[in-house]
Structures are given as C-alpha cells and as structure tokens.
Coordinates of C-alpha atoms in Angstrom, one line a residue:
M1171 CA 16.9 28.5 8.0
L1172 CA 19.6 26.7 6.7
L1173 CA 22.9 26.9 8.8
D1174 CA 26.0 28.4 7.0
S1175 CA 27.6 25.1 6.7
V1176 CA 24.7 23.6 5.0
R1177 CA 24.5 26.8 2.5
I1178 CA 28.1 25.7 1.5
R1179 CA 27.0 22.2 1.0
I1180 CA 24.1 23.4 -1.1
L1181 CA 26.6 25.1 -3.4
Y1182 CA 28.7 22.2 -3.8
W1183 CA 26.1 19.7 -4.2
S1184 CA 23.9 21.9 -6.7
C1185 CA 26.8 21.6 -9.3
L1186 CA 26.9 17.7 -8.6
V1187 CA 23.1 17.4 -9.1
V1188 CA 23.0 19.1 -12.4
I1189 CA 25.4 16.3 -13.4
L1190 CA 23.7 13.6 -11.6
N1191 CA 20.6 14.5 -13.4
M1192 CA 22.0 13.7 -16.9
T1193 CA 22.9 10.3 -15.9
S1194 CA 20.7 9.2 -12.9
C1195 CA 16.8 8.5 -12.2
T1196 CA 14.8 11.6 -12.9
S1197 CA 11.2 12.4 -13.6
D1198 CA 10.0 14.4 -16.7
D1199 CA 8.7 17.9 -16.6
S1200 CA 5.1 17.2 -16.6
I1201 CA 2.5 15.9 -13.9
V1202 CA 1.2 12.6 -15.3
D1203 CA -1.3 10.0 -14.1
P1204 CA 0.3 8.3 -11.4
G1205 CA -1.6 5.0 -11.9
P1206 CA 0.7 3.2 -14.4
M1207 CA 4.1 4.8 -13.0
Q1208 CA 5.9 2.7 -15.5
D1209 CA 8.8 4.9 -16.7
D1210 CA 11.9 3.1 -15.6
C1211 CA 13.8 6.5 -15.0
L1212 CA 11.4 7.6 -12.1
C1213 CA 12.9 7.2 -8.6
L1214 CA 11.3 7.2 -5.3
N1215 CA 11.9 10.9 -4.7
D1216 CA 10.3 11.8 -7.9
I1217 CA 6.7 11.3 -6.6
Q1218 CA 4.7 13.7 -4.5
V1219 CA 1.8 12.1 -2.3
I1220 CA -0.8 13.3 0.3
G1221 CA -1.1 11.4 3.5
S1222 CA -2.9 11.5 6.9
H1223 CA -1.6 12.9 10.3
N1224 CA -2.7 10.5 13.2
S1225 CA -4.1 8.2 10.8
Y1226 CA -5.8 5.8 13.3
K1227 CA -7.7 8.7 15.2
I1228 CA -11.4 8.3 16.0
A1229 CA -13.2 11.5 17.3
V1230 CA -13.1 12.7 20.7
E1231 CA -16.6 12.5 22.6
E1232 CA -18.0 16.0 22.9
P1233 CA -18.0 15.9 26.8
I1234 CA -14.2 15.4 26.9
L1235 CA -13.9 18.4 24.6
D1236 CA -16.1 20.5 26.7
F1237 CA -14.0 19.5 29.6
I1238 CA -10.9 20.5 27.9
S1239 CA -12.4 23.7 26.7
Q1240 CA -12.5 24.9 30.5
F1241 CA -8.7 24.8 30.7
D1242 CA -7.5 25.1 27.1
P1243 CA -10.0 26.1 24.3
S1244 CA -7.3 25.9 21.8
L1245 CA -6.4 22.4 22.5
S1246 CA -10.1 21.5 22.3
R1247 CA -10.4 22.8 18.9
A1248 CA -7.1 21.4 17.8
L1249 CA -8.3 17.9 18.7
E1250 CA -11.5 18.3 16.4
Y1251 CA -10.8 16.1 13.8
E1252 CA -11.1 12.1 12.8
H1253 CA -10.2 10.0 10.3
I1254 CA -11.9 7.0 8.2
L1255 CA -10.5 3.3 8.2
I1256 CA -6.9 3.0 7.4
Q1257 CA -8.0 0.4 4.5
A1258 CA -10.5 3.1 3.3
Q1259 CA -7.6 6.0 3.4
L1260 CA -5.3 3.5 1.3
E1261 CA -8.1 2.9 -1.2
L1262 CA -8.9 6.6 -1.6
G1263 CA -5.3 7.1 -2.7
L1264 CA -3.4 8.1 0.5
R1265 CA 0.4 6.9 0.4
N1266 CA 1.3 8.4 3.7
L1267 CA 0.0 7.3 7.2
E1268 CA 1.2 8.3 10.7
Y1269 CA 0.9 6.0 13.8
D1270 CA 1.5 7.1 17.3
V1271 CA 2.6 4.3 19.8
F1272 CA 2.9 4.0 23.7
Y1273 CA 5.3 1.7 25.5
D1274 CA 3.4 -1.0 27.4
P1275 CA 5.5 -4.1 28.0
D1276 CA 3.3 -5.5 30.7
G1277 CA 0.1 -4.6 29.4
G1278 CA -2.9 -2.8 31.1
K1279 CA -1.4 0.6 31.6
Y1280 CA -3.9 2.4 29.4
A1281 CA -6.9 0.1 29.8
E1282 CA -8.9 2.3 31.9
P1283 CA -9.0 6.0 30.2
R1284 CA -10.1 8.6 32.7
G1285 CA -12.0 10.3 29.8
L1286 CA -14.6 7.6 30.2
D1287 CA -15.4 8.9 33.6
I1288 CA -15.6 12.5 32.2
V1289 CA -18.2 11.2 29.6
S1290 CA -20.4 9.5 32.4
V1291 CA -20.1 12.3 34.8
S1292 CA -21.7 14.5 32.1
G1293 CA -24.6 12.4 32.1
T1294 CA -23.8 10.8 28.6
T1295 CA -23.2 7.1 28.5
P1296 CA -19.8 6.6 26.9
Q1297 CA -19.4 4.7 23.6
P1298 CA -18.0 0.9 23.8
F1299 CA -14.4 1.1 24.3
D1300 CA -12.2 -1.9 24.1
T1301 CA -14.7 -4.5 24.4
N1302 CA -12.1 -7.4 23.8
K1303 CA -9.6 -6.2 26.5
E1304 CA -6.9 -5.4 24.0
L1305 CA -5.4 -2.9 26.2
E1306 CA -4.8 -5.7 28.8
G1307 CA -2.2 -7.3 26.5
K1308 CA 1.5 -6.7 26.2
G1309 CA 2.9 -4.5 23.5
L1310 CA 3.0 -1.2 21.9
K1311 CA -0.6 0.5 22.0
M1312 CA -1.8 3.0 19.5
F1313 CA -3.7 6.3 20.2
H1314 CA -3.2 10.1 20.3
I1315 CA -3.1 11.4 24.2
Q1316 CA -3.5 9.1 27.0
D1317 CA -6.9 9.4 28.8
V1318 CA -8.0 12.4 26.6
D1319 CA -7.7 11.2 23.0
F1320 CA -7.8 7.5 23.3
R1321 CA -10.0 6.3 20.7
S1322 CA -8.4 4.5 17.8
H1323 CA -9.2 2.4 14.7
H1324 CA -6.5 -0.1 16.2
L1325 CA -5.6 0.2 19.8
L1326 CA -2.7 -2.2 19.1
F1327 CA 0.2 -1.2 16.9
T1328 CA 0.3 -4.6 15.5
D1329 CA -3.2 -4.5 14.4
G1330 CA -2.5 -1.4 12.6
L1331 CA 0.4 -2.9 10.7
E1332 CA -1.5 -5.9 9.9
E1333 CA -4.4 -3.8 8.4
L1334 CA -1.7 -2.0 6.4
K1335 CA 0.1 -5.2 5.3
N1336 CA -3.4 -6.9 4.3
W1337 CA -4.2 -3.9 1.9
S1338 CA -0.6 -3.9 0.6
D1339 CA -0.7 -7.6 -0.1
A1340 CA -4.1 -7.2 -2.0
N1341 CA -2.8 -4.3 -4.0
P1342 CA 1.0 -5.4 -4.9
D1343 CA 1.6 -2.8 -7.5
H1344 CA 0.7 0.2 -5.3
A1345 CA 3.1 3.1 -5.0
P1346 CA 5.4 3.0 -1.9
I1347 CA 3.7 4.1 1.3
F1348 CA 5.4 6.4 3.8
M1349 CA 4.9 5.3 7.4
L1350 CA 5.9 7.9 10.2
I1351 CA 6.1 6.5 13.6
N1352 CA 5.8 8.8 16.7
A1353 CA 7.1 7.4 20.0
K1354 CA 4.7 9.0 22.5
D1355 CA 5.7 9.5 26.2
S1356 CA 5.0 13.1 27.1
E1357 CA 3.4 13.7 30.3
V1358 CA 0.0 15.6 30.3
P1359 CA -1.5 17.3 33.3
L1360 CA -4.3 15.0 34.8
T1361 CA -3.5 12.0 32.8
T1362 CA -1.6 8.8 33.3
N1363 CA 2.1 9.2 33.1
P1364 CA 3.4 7.3 30.1
L1365 CA 6.5 5.0 30.0
T1366 CA 9.7 6.6 28.8
F1367 CA 10.9 5.4 25.5
T1368 CA 14.4 3.9 26.3
A1369 CA 16.5 2.3 23.7
D1370 CA 14.9 -1.0 24.3
A1371 CA 11.3 0.6 23.8
L1372 CA 12.4 2.0 20.6
V1373 CA 13.8 -1.3 19.3
S1374 CA 10.5 -3.0 20.2
I1375 CA 8.9 -0.8 17.3
D1376 CA 11.2 -2.4 15.0
T1377 CA 10.5 -5.8 16.2
E1378 CA 6.8 -5.5 15.8
I1379 CA 7.2 -4.2 12.5
R1380 CA 9.4 -7.1 11.4
N1381 CA 6.9 -9.5 13.1
V1382 CA 4.3 -8.4 10.4
F1383 CA 6.3 -7.4 7.3
G1384 CA 9.0 -9.3 5.6
E1385 CA 12.4 -7.7 4.3
D1386 CA 11.0 -7.7 0.8
Q1387 CA 8.1 -5.6 1.8
L1388 CA 10.5 -2.9 3.4
I1389 CA 12.3 0.0 2.1
T1390 CA 15.2 0.1 4.8
P1391 CA 18.3 2.2 5.3
D1392 CA 20.5 -0.6 4.3
L1393 CA 18.7 -1.1 1.2
V1394 CA 19.1 2.4 0.2
R1395 CA 22.5 2.7 1.5
G1396 CA 23.8 -0.3 -0.7
E1397 CA 27.7 -0.3 -1.0
F1398 CA 28.1 3.5 0.2
T1399 CA 29.9 4.2 3.5
T1400 CA 26.9 6.3 4.9
L1401 CA 23.3 6.8 4.2
E1402 CA 23.6 10.5 3.3
E1403 CA 26.4 9.7 0.8
A1404 CA 24.1 7.1 -0.9
I1405 CA 21.0 9.5 -1.5
L1406 CA 23.3 12.3 -2.5
T1407 CA 25.4 10.3 -4.9
N1408 CA 23.3 7.5 -6.2
G1409 CA 19.9 8.8 -5.2
W1410 CA 16.9 6.8 -4.1
P1411 CA 15.6 3.3 -5.5
E1412 CA 13.7 3.3 -8.6
L1413 CA 10.0 3.6 -8.5
E1414 CA 9.4 0.4 -10.3
T1415 CA 11.2 -1.6 -7.7
S1416 CA 9.7 0.1 -4.8
K1417 CA 6.1 -0.7 -5.7
G1418 CA 4.2 -2.7 -3.0
K1419 CA 6.8 -1.6 -0.5
I1420 CA 6.8 0.4 3.0
L1421 CA 9.2 3.0 4.1
F1422 CA 8.9 3.6 8.0
V1423 CA 10.5 6.8 9.6
L1424 CA 11.0 7.5 13.3
D1425 CA 9.5 11.1 13.7
E1426 CA 11.3 12.0 16.9
N1427 CA 13.4 14.3 18.7
S1428 CA 17.2 14.1 18.7
T1429 CA 17.2 12.3 22.0
K1430 CA 15.0 9.6 20.9
T1431 CA 16.9 9.4 17.7
D1432 CA 20.2 9.1 19.6
L1433 CA 18.9 6.3 21.6
Y1434 CA 17.8 4.6 18.5
L1435 CA 20.8 5.0 16.7
S1436 CA 22.8 3.7 19.9
R1437 CA 21.2 0.3 19.0
F1438 CA 21.6 0.8 15.2
P1439 CA 24.7 2.7 14.6
G1440 CA 24.6 4.2 11.1
L1441 CA 21.2 2.6 10.8
E1442 CA 22.6 -0.6 10.1
N1443 CA 19.8 -3.5 10.3
A1444 CA 17.5 -0.8 11.3
V1445 CA 13.8 -0.7 10.1
M1446 CA 13.1 3.1 10.3
F1447 CA 14.8 6.0 8.8
V1448 CA 15.2 9.1 11.2
N1449 CA 14.9 12.7 11.0
R1450 CA 18.4 13.5 11.2
Q1451 CA 19.8 16.9 10.2
E1452 CA 21.7 17.2 6.9
G1453 CA 25.4 16.8 7.2
N1454 CA 25.1 13.6 9.5
P1455 CA 25.9 10.3 8.1
E1456 CA 22.1 9.0 8.7
A1457 CA 20.6 12.0 7.0
A1458 CA 18.1 11.1 4.1
F1459 CA 14.6 11.8 5.2
R1460 CA 13.7 15.2 6.9
I1461 CA 10.8 16.4 8.7
I1462 CA 10.2 19.9 8.1
N1463 CA 6.4 20.9 9.0
D1464 CA 6.0 24.5 7.8
P1465 CA 6.2 25.0 4.0
V1466 CA 5.6 28.6 4.3
D1467 CA 8.4 29.8 6.7
D1468 CA 10.7 27.0 5.6
F1469 CA 9.7 27.0 1.8
D1470 CA 13.4 27.7 0.8
Q1471 CA 14.9 24.9 3.2
I1472 CA 12.6 22.4 2.0
Q1473 CA 13.1 23.1 -1.7
A1474 CA 16.8 23.2 -1.5
L1475 CA 16.9 19.8 0.5
V1476 CA 14.6 18.2 -2.1
N1477 CA 16.9 19.5 -4.8
L1478 CA 19.8 18.0 -3.2
G1479 CA 18.0 14.5 -3.1
Y1480 CA 16.6 14.3 0.4
L1481 CA 12.9 13.1 1.0
V1482 CA 10.9 15.7 2.9
R1483 CA 7.7 15.2 4.7
T1484 CA 5.8 18.7 5.5
R1485 CA 2.2 19.5 6.6
A1486 CA -0.5 21.2 4.7
D1487 CA -2.3 22.1 8.2
S1488 CA -2.3 21.9 11.7
E1489 CA -4.5 22.0 14.7
T1490 CA -7.6 22.5 12.5
I1491 CA -6.5 26.1 12.2
E1492 CA -6.4 26.1 8.2
A1493 CA -9.4 24.0 7.8
R1494 CA -11.6 26.4 9.9
D1495 CA -10.3 29.2 7.8
N1496 CA -10.6 27.5 4.8
D1497 CA -7.1 28.6 3.8
L1498 CA -4.9 26.5 1.4
T1499 CA -1.8 28.5 1.5
R1500 CA 0.2 26.0 3.3
F1501 CA -1.0 23.3 0.9
E1502 CA -0.1 25.4 -2.0
R1503 CA 3.4 26.0 -0.8
A1504 CA 4.1 22.5 0.0
Q1505 CA 3.3 21.5 -3.4
A1506 CA 5.6 24.2 -4.8
S1507 CA 8.3 23.4 -2.6
G1508 CA 8.7 19.9 -4.0
A1509 CA 8.4 18.0 -0.7
Q1510 CA 7.4 14.5 -1.5
I1511 CA 5.1 13.8 1.4
I1512 CA 2.3 16.3 2.5
S1513 CA 0.4 15.4 5.4
T1514 CA -3.1 16.6 6.5
D1515 CA -6.0 15.9 8.7
Y1516 CA -8.4 16.9 5.9
Y1517 CA -8.0 14.8 2.6
L1518 CA -11.9 14.9 2.8
P1519 CA -13.7 18.0 3.9
P1520 CA -14.3 18.3 7.8
T1521 CA -17.1 16.4 9.3
L1522 CA -17.0 17.9 12.9
F1523 CA -17.4 21.6 11.8
S1524 CA -18.4 23.2 8.5
S1525 CA -15.9 24.0 6.0
D1526 CA -15.1 23.3 2.3
Y1527 CA -11.3 22.7 3.1
Q1528 CA -9.8 19.8 1.6
V1529 CA -6.3 18.8 0.7
I1530 CA -6.2 17.1 -2.8
F1531 CA -4.2 17.5 -5.9
D1532 CA -5.9 19.5 -8.7
D1533 CA -6.5 16.3 -10.8
G1534 CA -8.5 14.9 -7.8
S1535 CA -5.7 12.4 -6.9
Y1536 CA -3.5 12.0 -3.8
E1537 CA -0.4 10.9 -5.6
R1538 CA 1.3 11.9 -8.8
I1539 CA 4.6 12.6 -10.5
K1540 CA 6.4 15.7 -9.5
N1541 CA 6.9 18.6 -11.8

C-alpha cells in the first residue's frame, strides 16, 4: 500500500499529469504493432514489454534437485525452469533481461561448485562445466545460486553483456531493452559463502558495463535528468525520453535492497555519472524506476505510479507456481496495471514439467504500445 504521504503526492501530481498529457509525449489509445514504433509522440514509458527472470539460467541437474528436495521440496520445485540463449530470447522479442552477478575480484572463488560432487555421488556423470576455466579469472561471475544453481549460458558477466551488445549492434532499431542487475551475496547453507557487495564491488558493475557499452548505447540517469535538479523531478515534470531516440539503447537497473542501494548512491550521489537506475521509493530524488513484483496485491500502487510517470517492473509468475497451475491471473493484472516491464520464467511453455502456461500478449508479441 502507498504511504499517506505518497497519497497526498498522487492527488497533487494527478492534476499535473492531466496538464502534461496535453503537451508532452503520450501514446494513443490503441494497441498497435510495435514493429514500426514511428510515432514521435511515444515515450519510453508508453511501451509494455515482456522479459525473462534470471535470463542466463540453465536447468539444474536432476540429482541436485533430488538432493535439495530432501531438505526443502518447495525450493527444488522453484528452481525447475530454464532459459534459451540470450540472443534467442532477444530474437523472440523479449525486451527485458535479468542478470545476477557475484563479486570475485581475485578469481577462482566459484570455480568448483559442490553440486558437481552431488551429481557424481548419485552415480551420474556431471555434464561438462566451465571447460575453459573462465571462473578462474578475475571479475564478476553470473549464475543463480552458488554451488546449487550454477549453470549459466554465460559464467562471466562481461560475456553476457557482450552477447547483448552484439545483438543490439546487429539490430540498431530495436525497442529499448531494460536490464535488471542483482548483486548476489546471500549466504546459503552448505554452500560457499559469497563475497559481500561493498561500494567498490557495486562500482565494478558499472565499470564492466562501461567496458562493453559506449555512452551512446545507454539510457542513463544523467540522460533522463537533463537540466533538472533531481531525477524524480525530471520524470514527473518532463517525462522519459522519446521512444524514437531510445531505439537501440539499453537501460540498466540495480535491483537491490536499500542497503546496497545506499552503498551505490554513496559513490554516485543523486545517480550522477551512474550507469544504473535504482529501485528507490517515490519521494526520493533518485526515484524513477520502481520494482513491485506482485501485480495482484499491489495493483493500485503500480497503476498510480505508472500514471504519475514512473517506470515499473512487475512479475507474471514466481517460483514456478503459476506455471504449474496454468494460472494467468498475475499476468492479466500485470497487463492491466500498466506496468511497463513484465517478467516471467515462461515466455515459452515449460520444458521441465507439463503445462500449457505461457506469458505472451494476445497478438503473439512480447512488446507493444500500451493502451
């Protein structure tokens, strides 16, 4: 629920939004084919896209899931999903991806996942893993859970970024891509303790992104803020960049708790010179992008924020629950809320268990102009 102070803001800003909509960039009232997207009046927040959650993920091997089931059956079920190659997702039409990164400045910390031993003890030969010894090198690593859910289409964050850039370069007129980044450092029983994401570690995410992407390929907080004092003032007053000028670009978001966000902001006050937006509550100077994952319980909040001008990401499903029940309720509410980014594990029907569940717009697309 919105705080009382935010309700007051909404009453004030709702009047302003009516005025702004008569002069600023707004979409028409119909859903159109997202292909051309040639209306100069469309802005970044006028689109609605479907994307993938933990986009790099390769399926966990069965012996590991069986082992986890002995202690936590619900976790075992929750891990039972996988994704096609990043390039294939983009070719399909997804315009939102999510990468999880682990800090490993010296290299080698995650080079020998304990899950491989679990597979071997079960009598099964483990699938080949990190045959090029990439995990021995320095830099951010990319997978879901240390020692458990460690298989990834790209073990190095840089490689995942390179694949994204290569596809973007080959398709320069694509709709903007929203990239969520999770900085993983949670301890998990019986697994390797990850390194904590300090301020320096968080800055390394920006560094690796800038090592791959040029400034002209990024939608940054500085770009959106422009001449306004704060980012929030900019998006509530001037709005987001026009869609036409955002084509071929990537917008990165640090999807983290307030502790890590504060650390990131300690190095990038006001998000000046930052690559990533942050999930900052409305009313803060850095607020522009909100992550609100439950479009059913938080429907009114999402709708209010979208109407004010925030970008919002929500989820159509979680932990395989909706997919197993073939329940599209969350997806339907996500669409109706107006949230611009809808994340799913099932833009294609499940491959690891039987279900017809699929998150896709009625016209068979994964991106569209909002109502």
